[in-house]
Amino acid sequence: MLKKSIAACVAAASVVIAPMTQASEVEVLHWWTSGGEAKSVAYLKERLEGKGVSWKDFAVAGGGGENAMTVLKSRAVSGNPPTAAQIKGPSIQEWGELGFLASIDDVAKTNKWDSLLPGVVSDVMKYDGKYVAAPVNVHRVNWLWANPEVFKKAGASIPTTWADFIVQAKKIKDAGYIALAHGGQAWQDATVFEAVVLGVGGPEYYQKAFVELDMKALDSKTTEEVFKVFGELRQFVDANSPGRDWNVATSMVINGEAAMQIMGDWAKGEFVVAGKKPGTDFVCVASPGTSNAFTFNVDSFAFFKQSDSENQKAQKAMAQEILGSDFQKVFNLNKGSIPARLGMARDEFDTCAHDSMNAFVSSAQTGGLVPSFAHGMAVSEAVSGAIYDVATNYFNSDTSAAEGKKQLVAAVQSAM
Ligand code: BGC
């Protein structure tokens, strides 16, 4: 979808890369506007300004980045892309194929990125064998965030399976709390759906059905069971959820209005910014049934071709800074994720980050390390858009599980 929509515009307007930025300036497109996110990206700005590179902020609010990607497309087709943009996964290849991206391979070679990054990360950062993007982190998406005080008051225990989730969530609801803090936005619906896919079907099914798009796996009893469980969650979300931002949902867990949220570990950034401590003020556990698995979501900046040589230098300074160990530490302490760079000291990271680091390594050995389809890591934009649509329509209706499966199979098939 990205390739088609951009290609059509490129054909209509001849692309002139105009130097809109000042010398030695980077204009950076991202969607990090919540408390924890803003603190994280501010550190990149600070580091670059310390090196004489000025920062032109191009923040486009909207969790999951859909709005940011729409704005990026229009800037790119008008011949005025930013210096760098937060682009992830297979989309990097699509932008590369369209000829927009600049090679930063010299920076990568000088700084030995091939040995600093896990293969699963470095592969995604290259187009045509050359680095065109730099990874800032690894987010784990399959997390459940809980307020232990609410659990205690409701006499409930933290669930480790989806069957148990339903039992505990009923107790919480009966005690007068919101069991599941959730924002009714398509990407958030897809994030919860993804957790159910992984917890109900397991990583092998996830990989076959939602990464390889194997129609037999997708059109199976397991998919129907996934929809059944996903549908049961509707009863635990409050009536004010439509349109709610993810960080507002996190704040409901922080302030004890709600018991749980299913969200990637950018949610931890919100707990941290609120001064909360893991293990006492909040609990992080793998989302139900997924302790042996890890849906990864790597944030990265892709670099756009620049005609001004000073800006090319600034772009390379940014690339180099991103893989620096100081940046990787501080950024990830604020963001809730773990460093993309290997061999980093663990001592300043908290227990949630340690769990994530351990799960990243162990799941890679057992086949449980899978790319997040809800966060642009697994399939094309067209296919993930189709999954978003089905998941969100299903969650906001009383469609049966059999019908949900049917719609998913049809939508994915037509988007492939
Ligand atoms: C991004 C995160 C971001 C989250 C919420 C995800 O897709 O990878 O960096 O914090 O969306 O906006």
XYZ file of C-alpha atoms and ligand atoms in Angstrom:
428
model
C 0.000 0.000 0.000
C 2.851 2.354 0.916
C 4.721 1.537 -2.254
C 1.620 1.950 -4.391
C 0.515 5.227 -2.813
C 3.979 6.782 -2.888
C 4.801 5.482 -6.354
C 1.634 7.009 -7.773
C 2.477 10.419 -6.338
C 6.112 10.183 -7.439
C 5.006 9.503 -10.979
C 2.792 12.583 -10.885
C 5.326 14.983 -9.357
C 9.006 14.841 -10.218
C 10.895 14.687 -6.950
C 13.373 17.459 -6.267
C 15.194 17.087 -2.994
C 15.273 20.640 -1.743
C 17.562 21.612 1.143
C 14.922 23.050 3.465
C 16.991 22.705 6.622
C 19.764 25.029 7.768
C 23.370 23.924 7.608
C 24.211 21.254 10.138
C 20.658 20.705 11.126
C 18.593 17.572 11.323
C 14.862 17.665 10.916
C 13.489 14.564 12.587
C 10.014 13.135 12.163
C 8.686 11.015 15.029
C 5.497 10.421 17.010
C 6.920 10.462 20.520
C 4.711 12.924 22.343
C 3.703 11.183 25.616
C 5.617 11.958 28.845
C 8.053 9.020 28.649
C 8.444 9.284 24.893
C 9.150 13.031 24.897
C 11.776 12.595 27.604
C 13.457 9.888 25.504
C 13.643 11.841 22.274
C 14.764 14.979 24.127
C 17.945 13.139 24.997
C 18.786 12.593 21.329
C 18.253 16.282 20.711
C 20.500 17.137 23.659
C 23.299 14.835 22.504
C 23.218 16.183 18.965
C 23.136 19.797 20.055
C 26.195 19.009 22.188
C 27.906 18.109 18.925
C 26.879 21.304 17.157
C 23.992 19.739 15.218
C 20.763 21.656 15.642
C 17.481 19.811 15.947
C 14.311 20.726 14.114
C 11.528 18.784 15.757
C 8.893 17.273 13.485
C 6.596 15.510 15.939
C 3.275 14.202 14.653
C 1.114 13.022 17.550
C -0.734 9.721 17.320
C 0.207 6.441 18.996
C 1.427 3.680 16.713
C 2.536 6.260 14.133
C -0.245 6.113 11.520
C -0.620 9.905 11.443
C 3.140 10.390 11.243
C 3.383 8.074 8.257
C 0.636 9.935 6.414
C 2.419 13.253 6.939
C 5.750 11.724 5.913
C 4.317 10.512 2.613
C 3.038 13.949 1.703
C 6.354 15.615 2.616
C 8.316 13.028 0.636
C 6.256 13.288 -2.518
C 6.512 17.071 -2.494
C 10.285 16.667 -2.670
C 10.946 17.840 0.857
C 11.476 14.836 3.124
C 12.940 15.342 6.616
C 16.555 14.357 7.385
C 15.394 11.313 9.290
C 12.071 9.699 10.075
C 10.914 7.057 12.515
C 10.260 4.205 10.089
C 10.222 0.559 11.005
C 10.405 -2.970 9.699
C 9.400 -3.847 6.117
C 8.518 -0.189 5.410
C 12.241 0.621 5.364
C 12.576 -1.692 2.357
C 9.607 -0.049 0.653
C 11.085 3.453 1.073
C 14.462 2.095 -0.072
C 12.964 0.621 -3.234
C 11.435 3.978 -4.057
C 14.893 5.555 -3.960
C 14.355 7.951 -1.037
C 16.887 6.622 1.438
C 20.522 7.615 1.955
C 23.227 5.084 2.688
C 24.931 5.507 6.054
C 27.006 2.406 5.463
C 30.298 4.245 5.992
C 29.228 5.185 9.538
C 28.095 1.612 10.141
C 31.366 0.125 8.872
C 33.590 2.509 10.838
C 31.638 1.793 13.996
C 31.282 -1.979 13.370
C 27.477 -2.083 13.524
C 27.370 -5.623 12.160
C 28.998 -6.859 15.344
C 27.117 -4.453 17.641
C 23.626 -5.510 16.557
C 21.710 -8.801 16.652
C 21.105 -10.140 13.120
C 17.334 -9.889 13.537
C 17.783 -6.122 13.975
C 20.612 -5.308 11.538
C 18.901 -7.124 8.638
C 15.950 -4.766 8.844
C 18.180 -1.651 8.870
C 19.754 -2.428 5.484
C 18.476 -1.846 2.019
C 20.294 -3.572 -0.799
C 23.000 -4.674 1.659
C 23.697 -1.144 2.946
C 22.599 0.500 6.184
C 19.933 3.143 5.563
C 18.492 3.207 9.092
C 19.711 3.088 12.682
C 17.874 1.273 15.516
C 17.292 3.040 18.817
C 15.771 0.196 20.823
C 13.939 -3.097 21.066
C 10.422 -2.909 22.471
C 8.628 -6.016 23.681
C 4.953 -5.705 22.839
C 3.471 -8.681 24.714
C 3.264 -7.203 28.199
C 0.586 -6.910 30.800
C 0.895 -3.917 33.171
C -0.888 -4.217 36.482
C -1.652 -2.180 39.573
C -1.033 -4.588 42.512
C -3.083 -2.471 44.932
C -6.223 -2.845 42.809
C -5.645 -6.600 42.555
C -5.322 -6.798 46.333
C -8.503 -4.846 46.935
C -10.392 -7.057 44.475
C -8.962 -10.299 45.904
C -7.636 -11.153 42.448
C -4.318 -12.572 41.256
C -2.291 -11.627 38.212
C -3.365 -13.918 35.351
C -0.918 -16.025 33.400
C -3.374 -17.588 30.935
C -6.308 -16.111 29.037
C -8.749 -18.444 30.806
C -7.502 -17.123 34.126
C -7.577 -13.537 32.813
C -11.348 -13.825 32.389
C -11.760 -15.180 35.942
C -9.596 -12.470 37.544
C -11.008 -9.649 35.420
C -14.544 -10.597 36.565
C -13.451 -10.287 40.202
C -11.944 -6.873 39.481
C -15.051 -5.681 37.683
C -17.269 -6.946 40.509
C -15.134 -5.001 42.993
C -15.971 -1.808 41.068
C -12.781 -1.236 39.090
C -12.128 -1.133 35.372
C -10.419 -4.448 34.670
C -8.794 -3.535 31.357
C -7.602 0.005 30.659
C -7.879 0.400 26.938
C -8.052 3.073 24.305
C -10.452 2.377 21.458
C -8.131 3.160 18.555
C -7.468 0.658 15.781
C -3.775 0.207 16.595
C -4.541 -0.410 20.276
C -7.230 -2.956 19.372
C -4.640 -4.631 17.129
C -2.069 -4.608 19.940
C -4.428 -6.491 22.266
C -5.502 -8.791 19.432
C -1.835 -9.606 18.770
C -1.329 -10.547 22.434
C -4.324 -12.886 22.230
C -3.026 -14.438 18.986
C 0.302 -15.186 20.653
C -1.164 -16.377 23.950
C -3.867 -18.594 22.475
C -2.068 -19.900 19.399
C 1.590 -19.884 20.493
C 4.583 -18.581 18.518
C 4.544 -21.276 15.812
C 0.946 -20.502 14.875
C 1.648 -16.757 15.144
C 4.585 -17.043 12.756
C 2.690 -19.163 10.227
C -0.578 -17.254 10.247
C 0.484 -13.640 10.873
C 4.018 -13.431 9.462
C 4.099 -15.990 6.658
C 0.365 -15.462 6.004
C -0.194 -19.188 5.546
C -3.899 -19.424 4.689
C -4.295 -22.858 6.247
C -3.042 -21.536 9.588
C -5.128 -18.386 9.298
C -8.294 -20.220 8.322
C -8.130 -22.591 11.288
C -9.959 -23.497 14.493
C -7.164 -21.736 16.393
C -8.034 -18.431 14.731
C -11.645 -18.922 15.731
C -10.549 -19.542 19.313
C -8.448 -16.354 19.175
C -11.509 -14.342 18.163
C -13.558 -15.981 20.903
C -11.121 -14.893 23.612
C -10.644 -11.453 22.048
C -14.419 -10.968 22.038
C -14.660 -11.883 25.728
C -12.445 -8.916 26.550
C -15.073 -6.427 25.342
C -16.908 -6.716 28.679
C -13.866 -5.544 30.655
C -13.339 -2.232 28.880
C -15.177 0.898 30.095
C -17.658 2.885 28.024
C -15.302 5.873 27.697
C -12.607 3.950 25.849
C -13.377 5.078 22.251
C -10.640 7.376 20.991
C -8.687 7.310 24.263
C -4.901 7.642 23.849
C -2.776 4.757 25.095
C -0.951 6.867 27.674
C -4.276 7.984 29.157
C -5.131 4.288 29.538
C -1.756 3.752 31.242
C -2.502 6.592 33.652
C -5.702 4.782 34.674
C -3.561 1.858 35.832
C -1.098 4.240 37.494
C -3.807 6.019 39.496
C -5.704 2.875 40.473
C -8.823 3.447 38.409
C -8.047 0.336 36.368
C -6.247 -2.902 37.100
C -4.452 -3.826 33.865
C -3.325 -2.707 30.452
C -2.036 -4.859 27.598
C 0.555 -2.686 25.887
C 4.163 -2.653 24.715
C 6.831 -1.500 27.126
C 6.637 2.133 26.048
C 3.936 2.028 28.776
C 6.732 1.596 31.315
C 8.037 5.018 30.300
C 4.796 6.481 31.687
C 5.099 4.648 35.013
C 8.723 5.795 35.297
C 7.915 9.425 34.497
C 5.203 9.261 37.212
C 7.901 8.159 39.692
C 6.531 4.615 40.054
C 8.714 1.608 40.830
C 8.334 -1.849 39.247
C 7.509 -4.654 41.666
C 5.959 -2.318 44.240
C 3.866 0.370 42.510
C 3.286 -1.599 39.329
C 3.851 -5.087 38.008
C 5.016 -6.128 34.548
C 4.422 -9.679 33.367
C 4.253 -11.283 29.945
C 0.733 -11.032 28.542
C -1.254 -14.226 29.289
C 0.233 -17.426 27.881
C 3.315 -15.741 26.380
C 6.080 -16.042 28.965
C 8.164 -18.049 26.479
C 7.656 -15.589 23.641
C 8.566 -12.064 22.596
C 6.846 -9.918 19.961
C 9.572 -7.497 18.973
C 9.154 -3.944 17.786
C 12.355 -2.131 16.884
C 12.153 1.650 16.586
C 14.552 3.046 14.041
C 15.323 6.195 12.134
C 15.638 5.900 8.377
C 17.702 8.568 6.654
C 16.496 10.495 3.624
C 18.759 11.660 0.801
C 20.085 15.192 1.347
C 21.654 17.446 -1.240
C 23.400 19.799 1.199
C 26.785 18.443 2.273
C 26.597 20.014 5.766
C 23.274 18.291 6.303
C 24.710 15.023 5.062
C 27.366 15.371 7.761
C 24.724 16.175 10.377
C 22.767 13.110 9.285
C 25.796 10.893 9.735
C 26.519 12.434 13.138
C 22.970 11.501 14.115
C 23.421 7.929 12.876
C 26.646 7.563 14.816
C 25.122 8.993 17.990
C 22.208 6.573 17.908
C 24.391 3.499 18.263
C 26.564 5.096 20.963
C 26.391 3.250 24.281
C 25.522 6.344 26.313
C 22.585 7.212 24.058
C 21.362 3.602 23.981
C 21.410 3.466 27.778
C 19.710 6.765 28.643
C 17.181 6.653 25.817
C 16.044 3.161 26.743
C 15.924 3.841 30.486
C 13.386 6.560 29.646
C 11.549 4.777 26.842
C 10.861 1.477 28.632
C 12.572 -0.559 25.936
C 15.946 -2.333 25.934
C 19.011 -1.275 23.946
C 19.310 -2.527 20.391
C 23.076 -2.544 20.870
C 24.499 -5.802 22.218
C 26.791 -6.125 25.242
C 25.399 -3.173 27.201
C 25.763 -3.113 31.015
C 22.496 -4.123 32.676
C 22.921 -2.701 36.158
C 21.000 0.555 35.726
C 18.013 -1.184 34.103
C 15.056 -2.337 36.211
C 13.523 -5.793 36.598
C 11.076 -5.334 33.691
C 13.985 -4.525 31.383
C 15.937 -7.514 32.727
C 12.954 -9.776 32.034
C 12.789 -8.358 28.532
C 16.533 -8.849 27.943
C 16.325 -12.459 29.163
C 13.204 -13.199 27.131
C 14.773 -11.682 23.997
C 17.701 -14.112 24.233
C 15.769 -17.194 25.347
C 12.881 -16.774 22.908
C 15.372 -16.446 20.037
C 16.663 -19.898 20.971
C 13.271 -21.556 21.243
C 11.548 -19.990 18.227
C 9.426 -17.670 20.359
C 10.920 -14.439 19.010
C 8.384 -13.073 16.514
C 7.923 -9.684 14.829
C 4.971 -7.545 15.914
C 2.345 -7.255 13.194
C 0.517 -4.563 15.150
C 3.650 -2.391 15.100
C 4.800 -2.633 11.525
C 7.452 -5.302 11.941
C 5.951 -8.338 10.251
C 3.916 -7.634 7.139
C 3.357 -4.907 4.564
C 1.322 -1.841 5.427
C -1.512 -3.176 3.273
C -1.756 -6.441 5.215
C -1.348 -4.861 8.631
C -4.030 -2.325 7.658
C -6.365 -5.192 6.788
C -5.694 -6.869 10.151
C -6.271 -3.553 11.986
C -9.625 -3.098 10.248
C -10.882 -6.576 11.071
C -9.648 -6.482 14.672
C -11.161 -3.078 15.383
C -14.494 -3.795 13.673
C -14.764 -7.059 15.550
C -13.906 -5.567 18.933
C -16.492 -2.824 18.448
C -19.374 -5.095 17.469
C -20.927 -8.342 18.587
C -19.698 -10.260 15.556
C -19.290 -14.001 16.225
C -15.848 -15.626 16.383
C -16.597 -17.696 13.244
C -17.504 -14.540 11.335
C -14.425 -12.709 12.683
C -12.205 -15.450 11.325
C -13.959 -15.378 7.969
C -13.514 -11.630 7.677
C -9.851 -11.837 8.608
C -9.077 -14.500 6.016
C -10.859 -12.526 3.297
C -9.250 -9.208 4.263
C -5.710 -10.593 4.415
C -6.156 -12.462 1.153
C -7.270 -9.370 -0.688
C -4.466 -7.236 0.767
C -1.658 -9.649 -0.228
C 6.342 2.660 18.698
C 6.742 3.165 20.069
C 5.705 4.147 20.558
C 4.320 3.522 20.500
C 3.216 4.437 20.955
C 4.934 2.118 18.727
O 4.555 1.704 17.441
O 7.212 1.650 18.285
O 8.007 3.760 20.042
O 6.041 4.548 21.858
O 4.038 3.126 19.168
O 3.152 5.557 20.165
